Structure formats: C-alpha cells, structure tokens
Coordinates of C-alpha atoms and ligand atoms in Angstrom, one line a residue:
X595 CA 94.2 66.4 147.2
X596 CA 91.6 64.6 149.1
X597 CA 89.9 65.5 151.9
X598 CA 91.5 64.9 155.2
X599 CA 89.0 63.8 158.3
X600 CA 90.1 63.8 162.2
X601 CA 88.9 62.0 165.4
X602 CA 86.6 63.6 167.5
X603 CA 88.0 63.7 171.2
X604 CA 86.7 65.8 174.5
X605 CA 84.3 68.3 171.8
X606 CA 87.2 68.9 169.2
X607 CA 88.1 67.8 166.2
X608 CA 91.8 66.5 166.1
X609 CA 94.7 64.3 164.3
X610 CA 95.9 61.1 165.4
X611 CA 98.5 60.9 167.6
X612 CA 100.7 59.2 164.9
X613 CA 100.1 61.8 162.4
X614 CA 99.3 58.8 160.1
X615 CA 96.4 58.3 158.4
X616 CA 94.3 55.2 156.1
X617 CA 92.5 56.0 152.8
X618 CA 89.0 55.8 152.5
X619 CA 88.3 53.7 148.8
X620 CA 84.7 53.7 147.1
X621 CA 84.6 49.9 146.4
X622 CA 82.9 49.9 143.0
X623 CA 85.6 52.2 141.7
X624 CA 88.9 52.0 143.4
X625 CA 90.3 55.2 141.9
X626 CA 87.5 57.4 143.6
X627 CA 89.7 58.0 147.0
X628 CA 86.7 59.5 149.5
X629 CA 89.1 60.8 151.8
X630 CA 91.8 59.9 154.2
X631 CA 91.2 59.6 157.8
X632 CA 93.5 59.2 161.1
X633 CA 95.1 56.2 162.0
X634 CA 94.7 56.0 165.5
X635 CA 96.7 54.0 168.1
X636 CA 95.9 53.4 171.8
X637 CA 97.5 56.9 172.8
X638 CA 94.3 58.5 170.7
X639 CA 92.2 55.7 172.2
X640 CA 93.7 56.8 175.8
X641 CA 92.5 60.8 175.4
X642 CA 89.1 59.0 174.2
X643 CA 88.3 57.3 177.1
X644 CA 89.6 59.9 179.5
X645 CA 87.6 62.9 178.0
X646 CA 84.4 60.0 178.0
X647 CA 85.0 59.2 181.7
X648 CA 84.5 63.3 181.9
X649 CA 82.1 63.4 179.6
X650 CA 79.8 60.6 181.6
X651 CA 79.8 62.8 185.0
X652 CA 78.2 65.8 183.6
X653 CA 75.8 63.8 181.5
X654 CA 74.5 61.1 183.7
X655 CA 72.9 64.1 185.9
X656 CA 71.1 65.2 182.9
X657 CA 67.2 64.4 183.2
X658 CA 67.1 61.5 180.6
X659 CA 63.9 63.4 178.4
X660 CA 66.9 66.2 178.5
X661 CA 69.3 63.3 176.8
X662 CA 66.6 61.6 174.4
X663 CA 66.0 65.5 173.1
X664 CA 69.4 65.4 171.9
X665 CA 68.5 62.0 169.9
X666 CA 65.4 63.5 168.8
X667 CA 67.2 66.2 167.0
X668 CA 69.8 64.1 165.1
X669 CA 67.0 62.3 163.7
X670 CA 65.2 65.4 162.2
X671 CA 69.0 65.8 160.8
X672 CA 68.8 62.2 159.4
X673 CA 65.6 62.5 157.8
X674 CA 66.6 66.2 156.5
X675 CA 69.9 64.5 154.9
X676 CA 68.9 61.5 154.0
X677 CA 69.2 61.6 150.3
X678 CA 72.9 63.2 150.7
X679 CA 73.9 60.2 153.3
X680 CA 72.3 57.8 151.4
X681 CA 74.3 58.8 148.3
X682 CA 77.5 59.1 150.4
X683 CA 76.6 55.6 151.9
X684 CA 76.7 53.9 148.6
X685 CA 79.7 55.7 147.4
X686 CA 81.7 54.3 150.4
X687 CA 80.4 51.1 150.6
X688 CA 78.6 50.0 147.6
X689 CA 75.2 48.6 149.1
X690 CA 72.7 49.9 146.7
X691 CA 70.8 53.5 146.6
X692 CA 67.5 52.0 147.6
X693 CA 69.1 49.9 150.4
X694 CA 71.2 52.9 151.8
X695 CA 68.7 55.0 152.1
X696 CA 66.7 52.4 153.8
X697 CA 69.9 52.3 156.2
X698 CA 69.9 55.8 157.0
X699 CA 66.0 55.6 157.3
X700 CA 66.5 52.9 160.4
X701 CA 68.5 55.4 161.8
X702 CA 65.9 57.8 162.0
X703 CA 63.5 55.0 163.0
X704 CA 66.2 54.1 166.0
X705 CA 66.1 58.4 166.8
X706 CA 62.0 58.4 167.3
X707 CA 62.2 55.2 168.7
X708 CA 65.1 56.3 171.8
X709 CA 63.4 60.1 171.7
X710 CA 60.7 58.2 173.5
X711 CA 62.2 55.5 175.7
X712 CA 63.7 59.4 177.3
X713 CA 60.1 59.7 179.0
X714 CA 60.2 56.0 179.6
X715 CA 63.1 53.9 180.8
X716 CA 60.5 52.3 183.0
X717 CA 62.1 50.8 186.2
X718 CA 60.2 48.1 188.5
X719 CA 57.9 48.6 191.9
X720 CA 57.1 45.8 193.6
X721 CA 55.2 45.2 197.4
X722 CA 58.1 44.3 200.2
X723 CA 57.4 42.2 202.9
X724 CA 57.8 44.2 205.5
X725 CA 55.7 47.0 206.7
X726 CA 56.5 50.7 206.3
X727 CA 59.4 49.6 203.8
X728 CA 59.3 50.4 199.7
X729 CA 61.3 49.0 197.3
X730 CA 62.1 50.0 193.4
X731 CA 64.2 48.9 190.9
X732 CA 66.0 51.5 188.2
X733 CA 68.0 51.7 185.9
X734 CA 71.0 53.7 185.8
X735 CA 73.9 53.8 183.3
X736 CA 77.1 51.6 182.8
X737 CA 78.9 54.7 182.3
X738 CA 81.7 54.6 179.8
X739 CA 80.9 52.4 176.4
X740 CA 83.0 51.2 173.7
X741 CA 80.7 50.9 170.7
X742 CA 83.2 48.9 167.7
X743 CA 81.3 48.5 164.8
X744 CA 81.1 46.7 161.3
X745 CA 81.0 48.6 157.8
X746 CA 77.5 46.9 156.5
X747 CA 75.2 48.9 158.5
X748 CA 77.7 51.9 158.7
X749 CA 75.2 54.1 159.8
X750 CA 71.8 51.9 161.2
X751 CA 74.7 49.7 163.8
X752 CA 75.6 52.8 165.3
X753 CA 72.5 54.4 166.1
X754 CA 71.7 50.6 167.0
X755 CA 74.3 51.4 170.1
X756 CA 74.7 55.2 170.0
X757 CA 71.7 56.7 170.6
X758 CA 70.0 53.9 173.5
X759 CA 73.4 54.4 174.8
X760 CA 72.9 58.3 174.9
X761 CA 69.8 58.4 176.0
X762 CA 70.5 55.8 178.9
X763 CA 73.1 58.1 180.4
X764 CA 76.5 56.6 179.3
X765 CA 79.6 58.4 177.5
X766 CA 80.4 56.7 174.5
X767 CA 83.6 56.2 172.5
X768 CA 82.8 54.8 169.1
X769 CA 85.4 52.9 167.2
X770 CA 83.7 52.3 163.1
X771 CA 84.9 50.1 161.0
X772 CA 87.9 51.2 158.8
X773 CA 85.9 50.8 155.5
X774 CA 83.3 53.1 156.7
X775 CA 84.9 55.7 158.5
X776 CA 83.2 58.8 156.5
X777 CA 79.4 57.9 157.5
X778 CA 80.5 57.3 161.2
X779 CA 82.2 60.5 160.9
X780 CA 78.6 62.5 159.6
X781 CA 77.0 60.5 162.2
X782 CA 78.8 62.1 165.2
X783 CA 78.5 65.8 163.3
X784 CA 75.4 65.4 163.2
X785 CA 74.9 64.3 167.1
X786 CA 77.2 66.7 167.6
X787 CA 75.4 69.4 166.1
X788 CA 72.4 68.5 168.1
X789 CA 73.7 69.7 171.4
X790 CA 76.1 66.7 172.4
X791 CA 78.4 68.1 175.0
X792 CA 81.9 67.5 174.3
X793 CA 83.1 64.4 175.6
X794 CA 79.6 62.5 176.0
X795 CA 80.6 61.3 172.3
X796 CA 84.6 60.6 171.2
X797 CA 85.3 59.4 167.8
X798 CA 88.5 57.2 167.0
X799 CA 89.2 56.0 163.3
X800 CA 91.4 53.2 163.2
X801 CA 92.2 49.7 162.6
X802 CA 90.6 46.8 164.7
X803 CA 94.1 45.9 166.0
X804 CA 95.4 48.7 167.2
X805 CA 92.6 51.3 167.7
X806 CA 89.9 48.5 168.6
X807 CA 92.0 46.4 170.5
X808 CA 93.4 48.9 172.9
X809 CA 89.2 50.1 173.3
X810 CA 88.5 47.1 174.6
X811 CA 91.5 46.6 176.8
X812 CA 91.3 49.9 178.2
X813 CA 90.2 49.7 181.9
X814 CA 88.2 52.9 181.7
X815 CA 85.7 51.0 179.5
X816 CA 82.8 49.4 181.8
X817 CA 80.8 47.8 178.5
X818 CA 81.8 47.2 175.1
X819 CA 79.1 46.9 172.6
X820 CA 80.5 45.1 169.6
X821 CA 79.0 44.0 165.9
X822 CA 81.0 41.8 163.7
X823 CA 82.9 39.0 163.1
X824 CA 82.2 35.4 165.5
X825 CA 85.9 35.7 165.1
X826 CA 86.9 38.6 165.8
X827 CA 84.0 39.1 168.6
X828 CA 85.1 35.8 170.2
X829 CA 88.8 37.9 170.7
X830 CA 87.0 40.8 172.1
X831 CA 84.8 38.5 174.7
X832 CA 87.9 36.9 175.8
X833 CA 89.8 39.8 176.8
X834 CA 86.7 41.3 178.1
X835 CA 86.4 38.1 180.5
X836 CA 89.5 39.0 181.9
X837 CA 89.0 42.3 182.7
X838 CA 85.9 41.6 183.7
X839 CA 84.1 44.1 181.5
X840 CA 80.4 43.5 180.5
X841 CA 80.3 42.8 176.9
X842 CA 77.4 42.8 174.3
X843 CA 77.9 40.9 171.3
X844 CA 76.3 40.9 167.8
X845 CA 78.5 38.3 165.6
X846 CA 77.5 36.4 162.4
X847 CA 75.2 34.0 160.6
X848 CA 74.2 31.6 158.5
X849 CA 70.9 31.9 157.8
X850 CA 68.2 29.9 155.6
X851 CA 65.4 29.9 154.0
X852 CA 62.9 26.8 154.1
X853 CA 61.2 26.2 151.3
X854 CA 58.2 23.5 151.7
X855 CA 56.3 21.5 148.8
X856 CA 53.0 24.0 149.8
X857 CA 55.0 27.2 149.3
X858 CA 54.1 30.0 147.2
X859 CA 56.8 29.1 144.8
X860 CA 57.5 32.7 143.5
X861 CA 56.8 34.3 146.7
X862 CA 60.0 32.2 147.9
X863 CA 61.9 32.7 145.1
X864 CA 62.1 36.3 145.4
X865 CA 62.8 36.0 149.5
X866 CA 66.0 33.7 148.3
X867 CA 66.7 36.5 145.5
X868 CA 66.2 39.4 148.1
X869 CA 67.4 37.1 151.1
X870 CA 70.6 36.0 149.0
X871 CA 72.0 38.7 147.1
X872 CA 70.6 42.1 148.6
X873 CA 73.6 44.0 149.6
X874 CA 75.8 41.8 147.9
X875 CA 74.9 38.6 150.5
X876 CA 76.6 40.7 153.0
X877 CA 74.0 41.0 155.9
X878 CA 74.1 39.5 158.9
X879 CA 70.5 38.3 157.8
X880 CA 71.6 37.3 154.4
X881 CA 70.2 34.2 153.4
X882 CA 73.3 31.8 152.4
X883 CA 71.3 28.9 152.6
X884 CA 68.2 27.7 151.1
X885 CA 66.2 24.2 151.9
X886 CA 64.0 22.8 149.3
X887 CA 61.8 20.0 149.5
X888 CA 62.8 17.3 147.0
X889 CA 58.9 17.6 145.7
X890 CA 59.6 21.7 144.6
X891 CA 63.9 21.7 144.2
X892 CA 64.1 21.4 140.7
X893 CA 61.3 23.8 139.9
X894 CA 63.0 26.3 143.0
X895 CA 66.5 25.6 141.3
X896 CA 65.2 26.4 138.1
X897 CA 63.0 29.9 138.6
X898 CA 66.2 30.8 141.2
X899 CA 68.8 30.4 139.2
X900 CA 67.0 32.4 136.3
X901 CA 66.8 35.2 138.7
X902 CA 70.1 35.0 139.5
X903 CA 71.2 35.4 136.4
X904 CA 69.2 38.0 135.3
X905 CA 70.7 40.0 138.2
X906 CA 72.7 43.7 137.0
X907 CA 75.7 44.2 138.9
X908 CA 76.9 47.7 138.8
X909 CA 77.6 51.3 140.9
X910 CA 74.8 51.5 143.5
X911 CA 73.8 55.1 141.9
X912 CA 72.9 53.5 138.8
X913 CA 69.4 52.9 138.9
X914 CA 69.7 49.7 136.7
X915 CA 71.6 48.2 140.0
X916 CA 70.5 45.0 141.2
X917 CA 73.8 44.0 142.8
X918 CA 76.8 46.3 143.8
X919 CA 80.1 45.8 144.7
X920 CA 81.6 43.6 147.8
X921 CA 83.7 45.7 150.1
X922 CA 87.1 45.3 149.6
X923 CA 89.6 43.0 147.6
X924 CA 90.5 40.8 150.6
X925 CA 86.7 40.2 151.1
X926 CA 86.3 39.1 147.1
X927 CA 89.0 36.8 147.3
X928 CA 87.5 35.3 150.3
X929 CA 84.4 35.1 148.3
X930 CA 86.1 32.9 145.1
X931 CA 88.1 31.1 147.8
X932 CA 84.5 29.5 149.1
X933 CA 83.7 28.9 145.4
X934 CA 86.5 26.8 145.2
X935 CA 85.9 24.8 148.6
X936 CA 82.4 24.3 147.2
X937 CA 83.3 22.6 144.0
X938 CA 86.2 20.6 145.7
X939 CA 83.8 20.0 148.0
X940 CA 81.5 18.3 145.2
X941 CA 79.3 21.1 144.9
X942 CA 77.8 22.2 141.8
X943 CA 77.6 25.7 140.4
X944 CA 74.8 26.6 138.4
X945 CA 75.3 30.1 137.8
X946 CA 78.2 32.9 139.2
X947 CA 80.9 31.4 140.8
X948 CA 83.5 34.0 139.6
X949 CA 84.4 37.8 140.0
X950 CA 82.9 40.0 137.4
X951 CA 84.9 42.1 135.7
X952 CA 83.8 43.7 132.4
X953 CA 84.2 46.8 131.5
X954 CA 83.8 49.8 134.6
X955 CA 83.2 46.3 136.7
X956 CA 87.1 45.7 136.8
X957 CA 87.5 49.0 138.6
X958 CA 85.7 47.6 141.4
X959 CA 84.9 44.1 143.6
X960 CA 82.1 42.6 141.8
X961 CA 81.4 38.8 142.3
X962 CA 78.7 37.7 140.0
X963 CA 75.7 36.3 142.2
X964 CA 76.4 32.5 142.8
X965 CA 74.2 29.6 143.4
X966 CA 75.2 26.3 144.4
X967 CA 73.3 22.7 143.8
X968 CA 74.2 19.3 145.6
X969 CA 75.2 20.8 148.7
X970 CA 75.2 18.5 151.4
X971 CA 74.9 19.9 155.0
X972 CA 78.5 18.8 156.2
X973 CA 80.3 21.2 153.5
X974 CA 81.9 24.0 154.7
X975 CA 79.4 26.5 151.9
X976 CA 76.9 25.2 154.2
X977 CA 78.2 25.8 157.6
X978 CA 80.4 28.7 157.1
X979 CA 79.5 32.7 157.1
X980 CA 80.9 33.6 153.1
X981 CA 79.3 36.8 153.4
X982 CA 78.9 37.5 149.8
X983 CA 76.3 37.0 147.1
X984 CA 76.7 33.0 147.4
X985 CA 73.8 30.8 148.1
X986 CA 73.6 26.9 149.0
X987 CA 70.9 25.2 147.9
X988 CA 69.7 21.9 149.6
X989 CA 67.1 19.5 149.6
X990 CA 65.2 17.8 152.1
X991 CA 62.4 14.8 152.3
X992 CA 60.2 16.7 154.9
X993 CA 60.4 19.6 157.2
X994 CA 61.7 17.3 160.2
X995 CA 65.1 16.8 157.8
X996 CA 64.8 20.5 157.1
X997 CA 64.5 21.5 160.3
X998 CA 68.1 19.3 161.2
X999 CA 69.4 20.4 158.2
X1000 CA 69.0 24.4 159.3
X1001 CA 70.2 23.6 162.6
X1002 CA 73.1 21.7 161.7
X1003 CA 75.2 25.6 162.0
X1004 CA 77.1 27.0 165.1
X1005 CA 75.4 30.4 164.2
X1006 CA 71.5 31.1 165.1
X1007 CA 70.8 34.4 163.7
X1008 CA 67.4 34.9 161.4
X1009 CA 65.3 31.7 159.4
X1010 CA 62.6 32.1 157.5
X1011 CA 60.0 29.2 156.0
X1012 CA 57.8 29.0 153.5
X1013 CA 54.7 27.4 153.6
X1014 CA 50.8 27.4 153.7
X1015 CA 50.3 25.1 156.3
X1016 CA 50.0 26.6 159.9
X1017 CA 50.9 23.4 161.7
X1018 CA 54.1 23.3 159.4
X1019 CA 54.5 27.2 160.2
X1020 CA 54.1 26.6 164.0
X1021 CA 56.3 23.5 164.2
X1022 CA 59.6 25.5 162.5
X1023 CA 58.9 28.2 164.5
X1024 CA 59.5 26.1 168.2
X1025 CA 62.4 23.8 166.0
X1026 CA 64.2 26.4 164.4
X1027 CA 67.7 27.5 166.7
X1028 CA 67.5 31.3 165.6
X1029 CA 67.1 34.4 167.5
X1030 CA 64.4 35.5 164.5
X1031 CA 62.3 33.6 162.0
X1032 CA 60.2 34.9 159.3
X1033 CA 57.5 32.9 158.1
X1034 CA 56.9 33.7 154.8
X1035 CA 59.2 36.3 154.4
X1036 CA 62.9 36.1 153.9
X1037 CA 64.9 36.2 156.6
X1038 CA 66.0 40.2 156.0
X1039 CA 63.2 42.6 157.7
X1040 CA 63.9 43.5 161.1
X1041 CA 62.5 46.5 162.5
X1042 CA 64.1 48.2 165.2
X1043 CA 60.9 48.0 168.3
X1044 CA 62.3 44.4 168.3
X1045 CA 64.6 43.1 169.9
X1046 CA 67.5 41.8 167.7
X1047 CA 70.4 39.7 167.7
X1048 CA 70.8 35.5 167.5
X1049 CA 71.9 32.1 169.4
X1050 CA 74.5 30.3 170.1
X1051 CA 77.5 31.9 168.0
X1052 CA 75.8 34.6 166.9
X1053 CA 75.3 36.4 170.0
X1054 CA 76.3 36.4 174.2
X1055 CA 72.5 36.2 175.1
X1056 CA 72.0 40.0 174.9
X1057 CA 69.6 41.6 172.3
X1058 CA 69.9 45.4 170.4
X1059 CA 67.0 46.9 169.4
X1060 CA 63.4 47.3 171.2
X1061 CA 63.3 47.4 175.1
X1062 CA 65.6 45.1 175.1
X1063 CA 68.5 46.9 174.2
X1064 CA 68.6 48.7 177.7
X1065 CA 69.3 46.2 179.4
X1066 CA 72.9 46.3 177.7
X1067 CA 73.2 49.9 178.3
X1068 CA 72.0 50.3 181.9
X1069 CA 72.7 48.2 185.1
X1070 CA 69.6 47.5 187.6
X1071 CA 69.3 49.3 191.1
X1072 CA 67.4 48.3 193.3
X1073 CA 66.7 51.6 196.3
X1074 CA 64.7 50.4 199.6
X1075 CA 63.4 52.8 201.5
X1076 CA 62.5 52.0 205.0
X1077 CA 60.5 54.6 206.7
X1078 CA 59.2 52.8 209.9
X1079 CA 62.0 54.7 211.9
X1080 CA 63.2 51.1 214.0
X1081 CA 65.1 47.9 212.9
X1082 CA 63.6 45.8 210.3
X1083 CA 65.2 42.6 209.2
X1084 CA 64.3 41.2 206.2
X1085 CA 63.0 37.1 206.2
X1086 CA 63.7 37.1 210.3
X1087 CA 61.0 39.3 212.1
X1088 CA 58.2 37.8 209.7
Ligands
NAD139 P1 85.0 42.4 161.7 O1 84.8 41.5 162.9 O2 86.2 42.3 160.9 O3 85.1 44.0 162.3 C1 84.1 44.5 163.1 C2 84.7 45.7 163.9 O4 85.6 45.1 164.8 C3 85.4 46.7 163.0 O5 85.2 48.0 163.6 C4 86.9 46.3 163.2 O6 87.8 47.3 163.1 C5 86.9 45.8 164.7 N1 87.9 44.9 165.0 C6 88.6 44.0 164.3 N2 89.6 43.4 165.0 C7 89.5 43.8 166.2 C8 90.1 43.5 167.4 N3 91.1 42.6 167.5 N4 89.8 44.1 168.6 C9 88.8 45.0 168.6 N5 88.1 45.4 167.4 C10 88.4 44.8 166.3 O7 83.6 42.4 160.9 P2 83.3 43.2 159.6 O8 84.0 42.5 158.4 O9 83.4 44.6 159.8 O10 81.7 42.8 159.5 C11 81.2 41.7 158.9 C12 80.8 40.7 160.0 O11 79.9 41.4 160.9 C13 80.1 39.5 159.5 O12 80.5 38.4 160.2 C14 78.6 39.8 159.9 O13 77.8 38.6 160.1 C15 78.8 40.5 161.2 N6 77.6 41.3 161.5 C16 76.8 40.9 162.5 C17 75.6 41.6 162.7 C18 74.7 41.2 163.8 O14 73.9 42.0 164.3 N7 74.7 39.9 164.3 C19 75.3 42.8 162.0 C20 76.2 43.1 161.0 C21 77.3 42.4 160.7

C-alpha cells in the first residue's frame, strides 16, 4: 500500500476536497510508486488562500529578524538531512546523487543567505527639500504569494521563493510541480517544524490546470511567483494582466556555449559535457547549444562526441551514474520527437539520438546523450528549449557570427564563451542577450547572492536570487514625516 501524503492548509494536514489523489512515480524505475498525493481542485486552492490571507495578518507584525529565525532553522534541518533528501530527491526525480545533494545544499545556501537579509531588508533615506521634513523609503510585503514551481529544482526553486518570501513578511501558498510533490512536501515539514505558524505556509498538490490555474486566478493572491515553462508562464502572465496581479516569472532557455579557436579545448569540452548533459540537459542553464569556430569544430566535434559516448546512464544512486533518467514518458517522447525534427531538418547525429533501453534501463526514461552536427541556426534543435540531454553543435567564422548566431533565440537565459583573449572575453560579454554569461565556464554555476533569471522570453524583467529577489517579494513605501508643525508644499514654497 503506498504511502498516502495530504495538503497542508491553515497549520493542518488534510485530503483534497475531491478525495482523489495522483501517484507519485520514481522515473528510473516506473514500478517504484513513491507515494500518492491529493489531487487538488480550486475548492482546496480556495481554503489555501483564505487561511494565507489569515496567515499574512499575524505574521507581517512579526519583527522580520523574528521571521528570518524561522528560515534560519529550516536550514540547520536541510544541512542535518541532507543525505536523506538528497537520496529521496534522486528517487523522485532522477537528477543524479551528486547533483541532488548539491540541490538541497542551495537550499541551505538560500536559508543562511535570507537568515541574514532578516537584520537587513535595507530601505532608502534620502535629504527632502523642504526644511523640518524627512523622508524614507521601505519595504513592506505584497502579502499573499502564489509560489508555482517546476520539478528540476524541486527543492532549490522553492526556497528560491519560499524563504525571501517568508522572511519579507508575506503568506505563501506553494503549488509544486506534480512530479515532485514528495520533496515539496519535506520542504514545508521542515519549515513547518521550525516554528511556521499555521497559515503563513499552505501546501496544495495538484495539477497545473486545475490546482495551478485556479492559484493564479484567485483574487486573494496579490503576486504569483512562477518557474517553468515560456508556455505555460506566458498563460499565467496573461491572466495575471487581467487581474492585475503582480507577477514574477522565471521561464526557459536556450543557452550556448561559445567555443573560440584560442580556447582551452578540453576545458570547453567538459563545460559542453557538464553544460549539456548534467541532469539529463534538463536545466534551465543546460547548454543545448554549442558554437565552434570553424578553425577548432572538428577537433571539438571529435573530443565531444567521445565524451558523449562514453557517458553511463543509469539510477542516480548508482555511483557509476553519469546520466539518469528524464522525468516522465511524455517528456522522452518530446525528446525523440526533436531528434526527428533534427534529422528532417538536415541535421546530423553523431552519437544518441534514441531512448535507451537495455536491461533495468527499459524500466525507466532514459534517452541516450545526443549530439548533433550541421546545425544551422534557423532549425528548430537550434531555437527551441528540448530540455533533454540533446546538444546542437554549430560553427562560426569569427566571434561576430557567433555572437548573431547565440542571439538568433527568443530566450536569454545563461551563455558562456571560451577563450584566452580578454578583448574577445569583454566583447561577448556586452553582445551576448542573456541575463548571465560565464566566461570560461559553462553556462551552469549560479550561486544564489546573485541575482538570477534571463531576457526577453526567459523572464518579465524581475530577478530571484541576491538582493534582488526582494524587490519581487516586497512593495516600496515611501513615509514623510513633516515635523515643522505649519503647511509645507512640496516644489511651490521653494
Ligand atoms: P511547466 O511550465 O510545465 O510547469 C511548471 C509549474 O507550473 C508546475 O508546477 C505546473 O503544475 C504548473 N502549471 C502548469 N500549467 C499551469 C497553468 N495552466 N496554470 C498554472 N500553473 C500551471 O514546467 P516544467 O515542465 O515543470 O519545468 C520545465 C520548464 O521550466 C523548462 O521550460 C525550464 O526551462 C523551466 N525552468 C526555468 C527556470 C528559470 O529559472 N528560468 C528554472 C527551472 C526550470
């Protein structure tokens, strides 16, 4: 019988309203069921947001040091479980051991780095004009949040929201993704356990349709903070336009690597290896593209490709893992589908290219780590987000065409270069349309003091992580205070 898990609403643990529930599948081995969890509609969504709104006026008059205590502790939980979550991570959504626990580790990096922001959350002074008159800027929360998040950072994306969130003041009412619903279920334990009065934090397990869709449409909700899908986040921006909600979004990529004829060669070809096929290609930051100068492509091409092949693909426990699992079967498919639209395309495809499925592999979603040759930048491999363990490899005569090349995307998440020559360095750093580039690294790495998050269709202008992030979670005031005891008016009696 497996193990049935419940929504957390108003302090308590409790069903959905539909009594139904969705099964929670370890993608590397389809008959391990983790557990089954409640399949919640907009009535469970409704109690949510009513026990937040409750939640968020005995909260916001805590001392915020008093809040970020609270964030403090769930870290020292983090770090204490980290092994077990990390395990449990891997088990419910493949990502390798290594790369979980570094997952749960930016959690606790997120905790220590919100624990402090609690003695910060700096406002603005600034001289007025007039005498006897003094004038601040703070911040103060939103007030109820929506956080909707995706499964490939089950636990780092919602301390990403959570904990800034918490320690800003707001209630929250966190909507995971349905792949990942058992690490976003520890997560809110764990805060829980920490001293979270009931309410401040409501859990609701569900689909994106129906639990997700009625969060964002529900007019309690003053923000929603949402990580995903262009598509999916383009849905959620539209409705949020309408009701006039403010809206934070973190969407998708296609990111590259630039590889110039002064590179380190096998410096870059383990950023393409690590950039390409680390959890499965299915970052944000994965790098789907790479752009070789014509002097280096063959010799990148052929080192790459050797690497690729040489790649194990297995459980994420095992430590002979390189590659684990993709997340689900409708994600696979999607996977081989691009393949295909590659190689009609005119594509070439020089190693991978199909799902793997040899022995314990055909109990799982494996797709063996592809690479494609003659890609030119108009095809769709080139363009569009796979999110899988498939990388486009193009040339270029110079790091002008490189530079058009990379930017020929509607996404602008993470690029990286490779090269010895600062000038080079410099100039791809100004050219390059992403909201982070690496030089000389791939384009996975970010650390959490920064601020994170990409152009154009990638993002709505707003950035998660560092000091940044709070200016998603809290709105500005600005307090006068006149204490000359007669009439002043501002820009007349100057
Ligand atoms: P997704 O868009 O399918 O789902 C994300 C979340 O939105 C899930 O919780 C889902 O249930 C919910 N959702 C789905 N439909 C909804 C709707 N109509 N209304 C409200 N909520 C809805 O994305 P995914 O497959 O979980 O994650 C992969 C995507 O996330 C990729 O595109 C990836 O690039 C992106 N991503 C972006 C970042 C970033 O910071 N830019 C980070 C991680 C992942």
């Amino acid at each position: 019988m497996a193990h049935g898990y419940q929504n957390y609403i108003g302090g308590e643990w409790v069903p959905a309203a539909s009594g139904q529930t969705f099964d929670d599948l370890n993608p590397a081995d389809r008959d391990d069921l983790i557990g089954r969890f409640p399949r919640s509609d907009a009535r469970d969504v409704d109690r949510a947001v009513q026990a937040a709104q409750e939640g968020f006026a005995r909260w916001a008059r805590v001392p915020a040091p008093r809040r970020a205590e609270v964030v403090r502790k769930a870290g020292e939980t983090l770090r204490r479980r980290k092994d077990e979550l990390g395990r449990l991570m891997t088990r419910e959504m493949g990502k390798v051991l290594t790369e979980a626990l570094g997952d749960v580790q930016e959690g606790i990096d997120t905790a220590e780095y919100m624990f402090g922001e609690g003695r910060r959350l700096f406002g603005v002074q600034a001289p007025c004009e007039l005498p006897q008159k003094f004038g601040v800027a703070i911040r103060v929360p939103v007030g109820v949040v929506a956080a909707i998040t995706p499964w490939n950072f089950p636990l780092a994306i919602p301390t990403w929201k959570i904990f800034p969130a918490l320690v800003c003041g707001n209630a929250v009412v966190f909507k995971p993704a349905e792949d990942t619903p058992l690490l976003a279920t520890l997560l809110v334990e764990i805060l829980a356990e920490a001293g979270l009065p009931g309410g401040v934090l409501n859990l609701v397990q569900g689909f994106g349709e129906e639990a997700g869709d009625a969060l964002v449409r529900h007019p309690g909700v003053h923000l929603v903070s949402f990580t995903g899908s262009t598509e999916v986040g383009r849905k959620v921006a539209t409705i949020c336009a309408a009701e006039g909600k403010k809206v934070s979004l973190e969407m998708g990529g296609k990111n590259v690597i630039l590889v110039m004829d002064d590179a380190r060669l096998d410096l870059a070809v383990d950023g393409a290896v690590w950039g390409g096929f680390g959890t499965s290609g299915q970052r944000c930051t994965a790098a789907s593209r790479v752009i070789v100068h014509e002097g280096v492509a063959s010799a990148f091409l052929d080192r790459f490709v050797e690497r690729a092949r040489r790649l194990r693909l297995g459980g994420g426990l095992e430590p002979t893992t390189d590659v684990g699992p993709v997340i689900n079967a409708r994600q696979l498919q999607r996977i081989h589908e691009y393949t295909q639209i590659g190689r009609s395309e005119g594509a070439r495809v020089l190693t991978g290219g199909e799902p793997a499925t040899e022995g314990a592999l055909a109990r799982g979603h494996f797709y063996r780590p592809t690479v494609f040759a003659d890609v030119e930048p108009k095809m769709r491999i080139a363009r569009e987000e796979i999110f899988g363990p498939s990388v486009a490899v193009l040339r270029a005569k110079n790091l002008d065409e490189a530079i058009e090349i990379a930017n020929a995307t509607n996404y602008g998440l993470s690029s990286a270069i490779y090269t010895r020559d600062i000038d080079r360095a410099f100039r791809a750093i100004e050219a390059l349309a992403t909201g982070i580039t690496y030089v000389n690294a791939s384009t996975i790495g970010a650390e959490v003091q920064f601020p994170f998050g990409g152009v154009r269709q990638t993002g709505n202008g707003h950035r998660e992580g560092g000091w940044t992030v709070l200016d998603i979670m809290t709105e500005w005031k600005t307090v006068y205070i006149d204490y000359s005891g007669r009439l002043q008016r501002a820009q007349i009696d100057v």
